[in-house]
mmCIF file of N, CA, C and O and ligand atoms in Angstrom:
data_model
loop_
_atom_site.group_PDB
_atom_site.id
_atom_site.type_symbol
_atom_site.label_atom_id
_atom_site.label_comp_id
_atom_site.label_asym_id
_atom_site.label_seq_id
_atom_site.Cartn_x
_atom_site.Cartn_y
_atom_site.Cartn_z
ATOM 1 N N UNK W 1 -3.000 -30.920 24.596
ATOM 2 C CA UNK W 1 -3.162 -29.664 25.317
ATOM 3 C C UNK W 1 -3.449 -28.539 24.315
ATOM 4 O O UNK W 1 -2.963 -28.521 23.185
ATOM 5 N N UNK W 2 -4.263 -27.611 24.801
ATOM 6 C CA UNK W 2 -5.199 -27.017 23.894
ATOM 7 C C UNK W 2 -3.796 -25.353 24.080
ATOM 8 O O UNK W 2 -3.369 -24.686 25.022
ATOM 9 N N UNK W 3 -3.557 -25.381 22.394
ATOM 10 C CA UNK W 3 -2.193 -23.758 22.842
ATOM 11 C C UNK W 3 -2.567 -22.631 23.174
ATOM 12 O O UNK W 3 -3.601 -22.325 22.581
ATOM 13 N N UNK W 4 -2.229 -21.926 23.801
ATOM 14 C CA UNK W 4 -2.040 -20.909 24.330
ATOM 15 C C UNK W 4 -2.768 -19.807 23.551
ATOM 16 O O UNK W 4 -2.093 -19.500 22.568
ATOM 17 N N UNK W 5 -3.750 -19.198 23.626
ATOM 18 C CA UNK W 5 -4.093 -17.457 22.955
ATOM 19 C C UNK W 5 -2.957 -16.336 23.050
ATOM 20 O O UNK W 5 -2.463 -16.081 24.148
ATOM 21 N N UNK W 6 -2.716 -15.943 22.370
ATOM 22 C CA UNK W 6 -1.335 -14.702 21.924
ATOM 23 C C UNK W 6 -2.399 -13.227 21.882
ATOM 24 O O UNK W 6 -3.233 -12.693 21.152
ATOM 25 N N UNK W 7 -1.648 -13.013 23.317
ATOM 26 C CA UNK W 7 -2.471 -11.117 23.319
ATOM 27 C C UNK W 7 -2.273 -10.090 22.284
ATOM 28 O O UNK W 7 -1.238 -10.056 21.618
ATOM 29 N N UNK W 8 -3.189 -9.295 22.138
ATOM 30 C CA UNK W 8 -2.804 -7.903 22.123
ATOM 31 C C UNK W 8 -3.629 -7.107 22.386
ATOM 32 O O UNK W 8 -4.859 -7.076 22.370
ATOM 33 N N UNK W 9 -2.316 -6.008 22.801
ATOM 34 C CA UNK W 9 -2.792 -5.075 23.574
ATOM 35 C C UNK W 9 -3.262 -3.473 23.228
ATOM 36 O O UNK W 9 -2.620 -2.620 22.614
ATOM 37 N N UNK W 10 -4.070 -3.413 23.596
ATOM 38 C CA UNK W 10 -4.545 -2.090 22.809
ATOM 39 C C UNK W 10 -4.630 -1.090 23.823
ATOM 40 O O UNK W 10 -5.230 -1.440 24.839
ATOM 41 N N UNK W 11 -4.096 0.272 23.790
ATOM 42 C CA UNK W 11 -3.581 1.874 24.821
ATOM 43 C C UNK W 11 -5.927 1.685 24.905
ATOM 44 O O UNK W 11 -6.809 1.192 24.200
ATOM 45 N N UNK W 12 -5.833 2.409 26.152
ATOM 46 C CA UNK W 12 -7.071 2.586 26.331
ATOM 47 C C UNK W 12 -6.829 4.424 27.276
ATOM 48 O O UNK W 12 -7.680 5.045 27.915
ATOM 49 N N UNK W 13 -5.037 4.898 26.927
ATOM 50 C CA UNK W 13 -5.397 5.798 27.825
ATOM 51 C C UNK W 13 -5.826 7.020 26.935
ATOM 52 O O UNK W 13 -6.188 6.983 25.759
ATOM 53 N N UNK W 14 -5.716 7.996 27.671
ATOM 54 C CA UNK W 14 -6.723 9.179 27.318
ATOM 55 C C UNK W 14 -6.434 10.220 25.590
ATOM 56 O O UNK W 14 -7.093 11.147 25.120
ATOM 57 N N UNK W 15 -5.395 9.635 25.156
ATOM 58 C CA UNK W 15 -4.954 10.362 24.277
ATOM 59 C C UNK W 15 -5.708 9.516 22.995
ATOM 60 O O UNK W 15 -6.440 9.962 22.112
ATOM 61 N N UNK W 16 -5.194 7.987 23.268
ATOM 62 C CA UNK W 16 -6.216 7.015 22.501
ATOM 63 C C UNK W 16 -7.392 7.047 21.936
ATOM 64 O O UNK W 16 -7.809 6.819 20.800
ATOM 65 N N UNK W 17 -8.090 7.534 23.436
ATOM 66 C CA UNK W 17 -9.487 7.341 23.581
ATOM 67 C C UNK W 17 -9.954 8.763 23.235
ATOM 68 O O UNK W 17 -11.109 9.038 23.560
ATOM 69 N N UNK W 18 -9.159 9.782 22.572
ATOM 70 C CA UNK W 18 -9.820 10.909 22.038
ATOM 71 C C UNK W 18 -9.916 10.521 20.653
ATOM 72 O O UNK W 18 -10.938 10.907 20.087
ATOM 73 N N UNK W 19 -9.042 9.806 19.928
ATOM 74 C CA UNK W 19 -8.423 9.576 18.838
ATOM 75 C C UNK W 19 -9.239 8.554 18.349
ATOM 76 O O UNK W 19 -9.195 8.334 17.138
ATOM 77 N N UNK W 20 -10.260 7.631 19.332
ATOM 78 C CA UNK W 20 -11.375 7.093 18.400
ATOM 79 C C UNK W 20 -11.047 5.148 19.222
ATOM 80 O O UNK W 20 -11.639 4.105 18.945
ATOM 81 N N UNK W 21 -9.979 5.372 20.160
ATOM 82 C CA UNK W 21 -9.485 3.972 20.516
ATOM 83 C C UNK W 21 -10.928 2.857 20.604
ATOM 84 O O UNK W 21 -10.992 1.730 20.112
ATOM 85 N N UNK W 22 -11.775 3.428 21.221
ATOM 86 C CA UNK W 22 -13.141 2.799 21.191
ATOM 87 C C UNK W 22 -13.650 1.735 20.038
ATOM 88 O O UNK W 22 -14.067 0.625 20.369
ATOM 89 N N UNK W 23 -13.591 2.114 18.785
ATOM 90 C CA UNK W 23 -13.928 2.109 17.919
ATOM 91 C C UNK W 23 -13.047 0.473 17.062
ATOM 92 O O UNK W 23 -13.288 -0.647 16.611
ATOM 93 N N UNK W 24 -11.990 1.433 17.311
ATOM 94 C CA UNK W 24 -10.451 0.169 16.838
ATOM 95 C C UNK W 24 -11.152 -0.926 17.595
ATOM 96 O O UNK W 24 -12.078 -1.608 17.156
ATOM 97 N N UNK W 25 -10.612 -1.011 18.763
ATOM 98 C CA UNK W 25 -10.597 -1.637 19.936
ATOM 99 C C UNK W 25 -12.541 -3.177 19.095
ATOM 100 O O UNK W 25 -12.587 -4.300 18.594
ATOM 101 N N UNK W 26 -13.434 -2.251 19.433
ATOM 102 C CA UNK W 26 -14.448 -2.722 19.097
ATOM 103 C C UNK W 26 -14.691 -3.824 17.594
ATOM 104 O O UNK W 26 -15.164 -4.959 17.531
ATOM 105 N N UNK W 27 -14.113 -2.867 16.451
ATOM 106 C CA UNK W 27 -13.751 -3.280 15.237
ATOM 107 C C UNK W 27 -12.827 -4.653 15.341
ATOM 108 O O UNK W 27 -12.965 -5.623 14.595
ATOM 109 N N UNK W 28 -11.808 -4.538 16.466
ATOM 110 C CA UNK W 28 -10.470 -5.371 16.521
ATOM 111 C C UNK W 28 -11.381 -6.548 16.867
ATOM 112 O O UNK W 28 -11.416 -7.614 16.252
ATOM 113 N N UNK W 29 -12.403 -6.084 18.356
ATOM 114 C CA UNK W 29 -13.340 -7.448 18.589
ATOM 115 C C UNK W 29 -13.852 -8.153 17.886
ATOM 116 O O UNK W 29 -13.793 -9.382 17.879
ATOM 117 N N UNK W 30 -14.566 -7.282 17.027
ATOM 118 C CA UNK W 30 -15.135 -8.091 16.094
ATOM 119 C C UNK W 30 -14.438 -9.069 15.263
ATOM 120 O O UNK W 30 -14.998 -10.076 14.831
ATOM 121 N N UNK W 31 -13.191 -8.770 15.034
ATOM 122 C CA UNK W 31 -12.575 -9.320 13.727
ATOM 123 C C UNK W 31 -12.207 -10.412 14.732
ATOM 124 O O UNK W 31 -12.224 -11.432 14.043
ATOM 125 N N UNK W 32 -11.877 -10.771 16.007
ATOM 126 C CA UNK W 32 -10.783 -11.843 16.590
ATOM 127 C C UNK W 32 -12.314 -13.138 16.666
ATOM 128 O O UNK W 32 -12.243 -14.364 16.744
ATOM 129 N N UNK W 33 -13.346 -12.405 16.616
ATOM 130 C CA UNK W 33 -14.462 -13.703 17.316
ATOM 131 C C UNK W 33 -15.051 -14.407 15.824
ATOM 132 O O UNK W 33 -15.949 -15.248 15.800
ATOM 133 N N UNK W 34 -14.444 -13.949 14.773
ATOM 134 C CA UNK W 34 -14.748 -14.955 13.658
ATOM 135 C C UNK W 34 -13.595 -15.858 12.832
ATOM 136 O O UNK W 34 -12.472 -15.519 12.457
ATOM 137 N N UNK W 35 -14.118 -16.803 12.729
ATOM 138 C CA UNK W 35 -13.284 -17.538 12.148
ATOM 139 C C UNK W 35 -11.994 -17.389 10.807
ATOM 140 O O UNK W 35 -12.475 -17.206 9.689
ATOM 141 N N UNK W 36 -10.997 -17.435 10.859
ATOM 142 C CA UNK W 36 -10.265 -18.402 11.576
ATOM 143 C C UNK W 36 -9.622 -17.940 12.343
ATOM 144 O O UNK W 36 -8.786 -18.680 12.863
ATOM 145 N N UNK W 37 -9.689 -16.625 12.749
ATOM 146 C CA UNK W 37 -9.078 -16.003 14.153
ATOM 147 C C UNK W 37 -9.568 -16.038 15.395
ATOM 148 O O UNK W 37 -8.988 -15.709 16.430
ATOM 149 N N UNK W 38 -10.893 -16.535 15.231
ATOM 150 C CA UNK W 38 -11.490 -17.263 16.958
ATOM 151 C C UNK W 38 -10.806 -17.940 17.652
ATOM 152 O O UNK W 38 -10.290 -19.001 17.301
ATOM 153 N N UNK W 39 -10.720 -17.474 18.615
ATOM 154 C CA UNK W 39 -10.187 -18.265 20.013
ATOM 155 C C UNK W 39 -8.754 -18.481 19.884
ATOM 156 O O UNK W 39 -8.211 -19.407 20.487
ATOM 157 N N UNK W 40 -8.008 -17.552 19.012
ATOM 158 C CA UNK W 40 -7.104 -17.135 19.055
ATOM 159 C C UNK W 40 -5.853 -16.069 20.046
ATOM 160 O O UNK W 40 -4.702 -15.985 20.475
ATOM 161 N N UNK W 41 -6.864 -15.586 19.970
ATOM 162 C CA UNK W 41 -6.495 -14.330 20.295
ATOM 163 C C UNK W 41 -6.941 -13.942 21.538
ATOM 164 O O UNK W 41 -7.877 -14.569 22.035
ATOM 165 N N UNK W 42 -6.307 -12.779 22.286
ATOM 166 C CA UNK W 42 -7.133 -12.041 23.720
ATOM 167 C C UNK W 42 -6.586 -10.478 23.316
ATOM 168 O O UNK W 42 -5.594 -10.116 22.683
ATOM 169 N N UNK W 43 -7.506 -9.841 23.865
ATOM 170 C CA UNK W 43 -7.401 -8.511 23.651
ATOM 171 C C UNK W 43 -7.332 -7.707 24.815
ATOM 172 O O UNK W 43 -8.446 -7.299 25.142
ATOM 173 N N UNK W 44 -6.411 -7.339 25.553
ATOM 174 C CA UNK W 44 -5.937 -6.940 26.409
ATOM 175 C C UNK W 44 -5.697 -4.891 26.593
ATOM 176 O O UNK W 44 -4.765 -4.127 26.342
ATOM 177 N N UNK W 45 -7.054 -4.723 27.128
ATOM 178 C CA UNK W 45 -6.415 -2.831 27.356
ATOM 179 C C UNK W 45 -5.794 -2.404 28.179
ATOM 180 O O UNK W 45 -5.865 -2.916 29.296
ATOM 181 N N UNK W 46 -4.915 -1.255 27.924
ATOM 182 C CA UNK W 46 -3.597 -1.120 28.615
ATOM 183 C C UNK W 46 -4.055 0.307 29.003
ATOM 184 O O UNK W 46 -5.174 0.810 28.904
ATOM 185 N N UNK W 47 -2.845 0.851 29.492
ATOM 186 C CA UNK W 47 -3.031 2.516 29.845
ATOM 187 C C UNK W 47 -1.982 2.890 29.219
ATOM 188 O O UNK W 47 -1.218 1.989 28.874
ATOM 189 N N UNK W 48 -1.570 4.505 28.836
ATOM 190 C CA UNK W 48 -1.030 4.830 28.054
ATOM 191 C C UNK W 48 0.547 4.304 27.836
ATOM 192 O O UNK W 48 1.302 4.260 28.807
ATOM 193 N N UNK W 49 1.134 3.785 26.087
ATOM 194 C CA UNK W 49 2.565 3.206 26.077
ATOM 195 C C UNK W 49 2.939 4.701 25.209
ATOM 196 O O UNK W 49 3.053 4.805 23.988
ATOM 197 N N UNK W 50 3.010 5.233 25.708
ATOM 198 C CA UNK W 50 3.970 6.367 25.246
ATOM 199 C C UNK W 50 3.978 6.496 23.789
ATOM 200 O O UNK W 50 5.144 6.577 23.402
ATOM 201 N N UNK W 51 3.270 6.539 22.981
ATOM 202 C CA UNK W 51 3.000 6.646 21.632
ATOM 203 C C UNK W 51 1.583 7.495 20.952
ATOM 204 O O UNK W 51 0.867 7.212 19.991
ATOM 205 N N UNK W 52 1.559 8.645 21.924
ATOM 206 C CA UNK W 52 0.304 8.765 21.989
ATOM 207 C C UNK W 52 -0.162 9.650 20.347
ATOM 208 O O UNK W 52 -1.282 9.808 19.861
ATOM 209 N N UNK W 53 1.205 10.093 19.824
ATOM 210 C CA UNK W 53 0.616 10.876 18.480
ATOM 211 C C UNK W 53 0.620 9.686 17.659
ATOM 212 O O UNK W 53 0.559 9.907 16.450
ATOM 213 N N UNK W 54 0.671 8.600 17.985
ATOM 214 C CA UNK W 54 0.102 7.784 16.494
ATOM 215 C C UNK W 54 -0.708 7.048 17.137
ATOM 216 O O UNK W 54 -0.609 5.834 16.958
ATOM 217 N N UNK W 55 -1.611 7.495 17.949
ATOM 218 C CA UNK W 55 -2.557 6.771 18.037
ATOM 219 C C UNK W 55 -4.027 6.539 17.728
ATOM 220 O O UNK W 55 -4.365 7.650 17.318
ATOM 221 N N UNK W 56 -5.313 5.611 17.669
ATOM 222 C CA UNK W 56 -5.374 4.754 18.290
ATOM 223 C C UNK W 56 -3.903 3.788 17.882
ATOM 224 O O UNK W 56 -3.587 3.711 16.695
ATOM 225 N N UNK W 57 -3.038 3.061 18.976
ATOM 226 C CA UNK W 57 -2.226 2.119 18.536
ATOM 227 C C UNK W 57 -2.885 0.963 19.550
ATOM 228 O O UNK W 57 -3.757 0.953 20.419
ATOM 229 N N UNK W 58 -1.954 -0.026 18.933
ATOM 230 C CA UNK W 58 -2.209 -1.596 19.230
ATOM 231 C C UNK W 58 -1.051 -2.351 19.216
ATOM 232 O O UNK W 58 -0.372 -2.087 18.224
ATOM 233 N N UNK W 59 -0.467 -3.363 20.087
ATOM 234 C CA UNK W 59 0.904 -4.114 19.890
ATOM 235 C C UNK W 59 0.483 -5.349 20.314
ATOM 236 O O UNK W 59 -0.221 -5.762 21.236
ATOM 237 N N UNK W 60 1.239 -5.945 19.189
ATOM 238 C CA UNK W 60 1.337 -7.572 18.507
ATOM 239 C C UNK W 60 2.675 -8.017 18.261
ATOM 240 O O UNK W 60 3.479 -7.606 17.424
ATOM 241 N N UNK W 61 2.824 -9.196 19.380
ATOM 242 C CA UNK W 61 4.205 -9.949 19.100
ATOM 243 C C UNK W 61 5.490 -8.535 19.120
ATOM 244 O O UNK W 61 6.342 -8.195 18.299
ATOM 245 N N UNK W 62 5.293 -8.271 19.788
ATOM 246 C CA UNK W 62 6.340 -6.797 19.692
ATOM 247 C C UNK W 62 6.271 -5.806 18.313
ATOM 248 O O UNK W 62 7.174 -5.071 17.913
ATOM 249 N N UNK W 63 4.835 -6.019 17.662
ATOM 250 C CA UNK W 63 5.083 -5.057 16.372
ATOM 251 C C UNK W 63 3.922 -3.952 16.530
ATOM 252 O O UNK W 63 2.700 -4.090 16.582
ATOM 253 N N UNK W 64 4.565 -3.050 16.577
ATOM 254 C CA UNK W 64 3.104 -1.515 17.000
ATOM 255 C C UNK W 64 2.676 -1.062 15.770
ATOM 256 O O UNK W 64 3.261 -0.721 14.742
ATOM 257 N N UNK W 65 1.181 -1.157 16.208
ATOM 258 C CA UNK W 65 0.397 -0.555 15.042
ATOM 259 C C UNK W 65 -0.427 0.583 15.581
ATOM 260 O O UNK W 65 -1.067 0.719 16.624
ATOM 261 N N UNK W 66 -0.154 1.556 14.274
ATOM 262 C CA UNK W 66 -0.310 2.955 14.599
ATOM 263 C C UNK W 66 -1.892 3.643 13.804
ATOM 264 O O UNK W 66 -2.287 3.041 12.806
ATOM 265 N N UNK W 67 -2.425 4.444 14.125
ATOM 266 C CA UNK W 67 -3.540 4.920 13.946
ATOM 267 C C UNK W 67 -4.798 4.102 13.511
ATOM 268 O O UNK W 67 -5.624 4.182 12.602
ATOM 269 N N UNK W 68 -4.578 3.317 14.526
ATOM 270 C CA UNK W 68 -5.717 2.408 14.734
ATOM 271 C C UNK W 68 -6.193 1.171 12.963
ATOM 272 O O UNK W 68 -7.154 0.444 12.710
ATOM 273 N N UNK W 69 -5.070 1.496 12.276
ATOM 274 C CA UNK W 69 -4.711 0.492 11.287
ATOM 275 C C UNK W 69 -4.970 -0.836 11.702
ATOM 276 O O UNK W 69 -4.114 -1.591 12.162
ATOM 277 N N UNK W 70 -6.837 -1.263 11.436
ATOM 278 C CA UNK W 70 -7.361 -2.691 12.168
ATOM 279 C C UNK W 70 -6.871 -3.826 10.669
ATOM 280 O O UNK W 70 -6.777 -5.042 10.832
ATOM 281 N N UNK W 71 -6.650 -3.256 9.500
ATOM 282 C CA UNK W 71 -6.227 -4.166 8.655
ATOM 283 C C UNK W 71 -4.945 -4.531 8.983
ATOM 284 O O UNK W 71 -4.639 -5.688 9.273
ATOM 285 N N UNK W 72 -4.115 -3.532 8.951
ATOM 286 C CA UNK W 72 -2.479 -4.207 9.434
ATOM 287 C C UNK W 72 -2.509 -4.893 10.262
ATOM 288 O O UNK W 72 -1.835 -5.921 10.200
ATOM 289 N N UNK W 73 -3.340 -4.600 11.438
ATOM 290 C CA UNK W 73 -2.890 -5.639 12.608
ATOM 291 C C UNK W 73 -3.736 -6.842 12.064
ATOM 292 O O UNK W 73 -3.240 -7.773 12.698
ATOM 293 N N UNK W 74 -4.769 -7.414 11.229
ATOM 294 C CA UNK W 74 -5.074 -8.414 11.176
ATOM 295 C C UNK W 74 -4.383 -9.330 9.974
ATOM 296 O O UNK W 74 -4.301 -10.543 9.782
ATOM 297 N N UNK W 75 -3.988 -8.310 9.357
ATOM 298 C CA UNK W 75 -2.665 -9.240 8.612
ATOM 299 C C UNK W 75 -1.483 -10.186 9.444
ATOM 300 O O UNK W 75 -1.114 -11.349 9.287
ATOM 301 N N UNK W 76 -1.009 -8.912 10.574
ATOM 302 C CA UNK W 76 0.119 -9.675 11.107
ATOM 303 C C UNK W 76 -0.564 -10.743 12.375
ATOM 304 O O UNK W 76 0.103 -11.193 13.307
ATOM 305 N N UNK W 77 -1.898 -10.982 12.169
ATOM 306 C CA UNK W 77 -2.480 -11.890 12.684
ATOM 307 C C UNK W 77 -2.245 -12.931 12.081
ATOM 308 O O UNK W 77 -1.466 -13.815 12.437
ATOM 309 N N UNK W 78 -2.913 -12.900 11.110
ATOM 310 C CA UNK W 78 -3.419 -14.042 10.393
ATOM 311 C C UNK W 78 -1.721 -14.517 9.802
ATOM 312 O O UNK W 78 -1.428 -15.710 9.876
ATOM 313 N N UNK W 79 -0.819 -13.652 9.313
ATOM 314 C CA UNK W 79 0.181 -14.172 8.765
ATOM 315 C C UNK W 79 0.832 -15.118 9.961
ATOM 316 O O UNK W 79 1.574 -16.046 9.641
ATOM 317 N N UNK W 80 0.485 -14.812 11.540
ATOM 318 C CA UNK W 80 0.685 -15.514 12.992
ATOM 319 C C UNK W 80 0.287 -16.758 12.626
ATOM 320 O O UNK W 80 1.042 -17.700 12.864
ATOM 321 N N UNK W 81 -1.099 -17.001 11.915
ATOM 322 C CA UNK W 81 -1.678 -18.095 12.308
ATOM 323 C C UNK W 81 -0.870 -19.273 10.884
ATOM 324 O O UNK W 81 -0.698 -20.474 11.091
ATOM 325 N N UNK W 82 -0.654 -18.883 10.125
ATOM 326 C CA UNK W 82 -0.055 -19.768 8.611
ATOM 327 C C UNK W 82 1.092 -20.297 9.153
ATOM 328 O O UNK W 82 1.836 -20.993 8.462
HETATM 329 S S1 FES Z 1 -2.745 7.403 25.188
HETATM 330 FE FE1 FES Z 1 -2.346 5.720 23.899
HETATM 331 S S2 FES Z 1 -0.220 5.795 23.695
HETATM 332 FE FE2 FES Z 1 -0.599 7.399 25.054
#
């Protein structure tokens, strides 16, 4: 049986999306559809989690990442996948 993809979720609400969420969000795509993080992952947009001055944010496995920091979150990706 083929495991499970592990979300994350990225704020798509309005405070985000002044702050550049677009961009993250897009960047984040890119990084999940190449290898070895393909088909890993799902990327899931949300509406606002109450964090809106550090945002663009993103949450992984319960760990929030703040101003759209696409390296941190692909660290605590990849450190997911080892
Ligand atoms: S708009 Fe993203 S946390 Fe509020």
């Amino acid at each position: 049986m083929k495991p499970r993809r592990k979300y994350i979720f990225i704020c798509n609400g309005k405070d985000c999306k002044k702050n550049d969420s677009k961009s993250f969000s897009s960047s984040l795509k890119q990084a999940v559809s190449i290898a070895p993080l393909k088909g890993n992952f799902k990327l899931v947009k949300t509406k606002c989690m109450d964090c809106c001055k550090s945002g663009p944010i993103a949450v992984y496995n319960n760990q929030l990442v703040k101003k759209g920091d696409t390296d941190k979150l692909i660290q605590f990706l990849m450190k997911d996948l080892l």
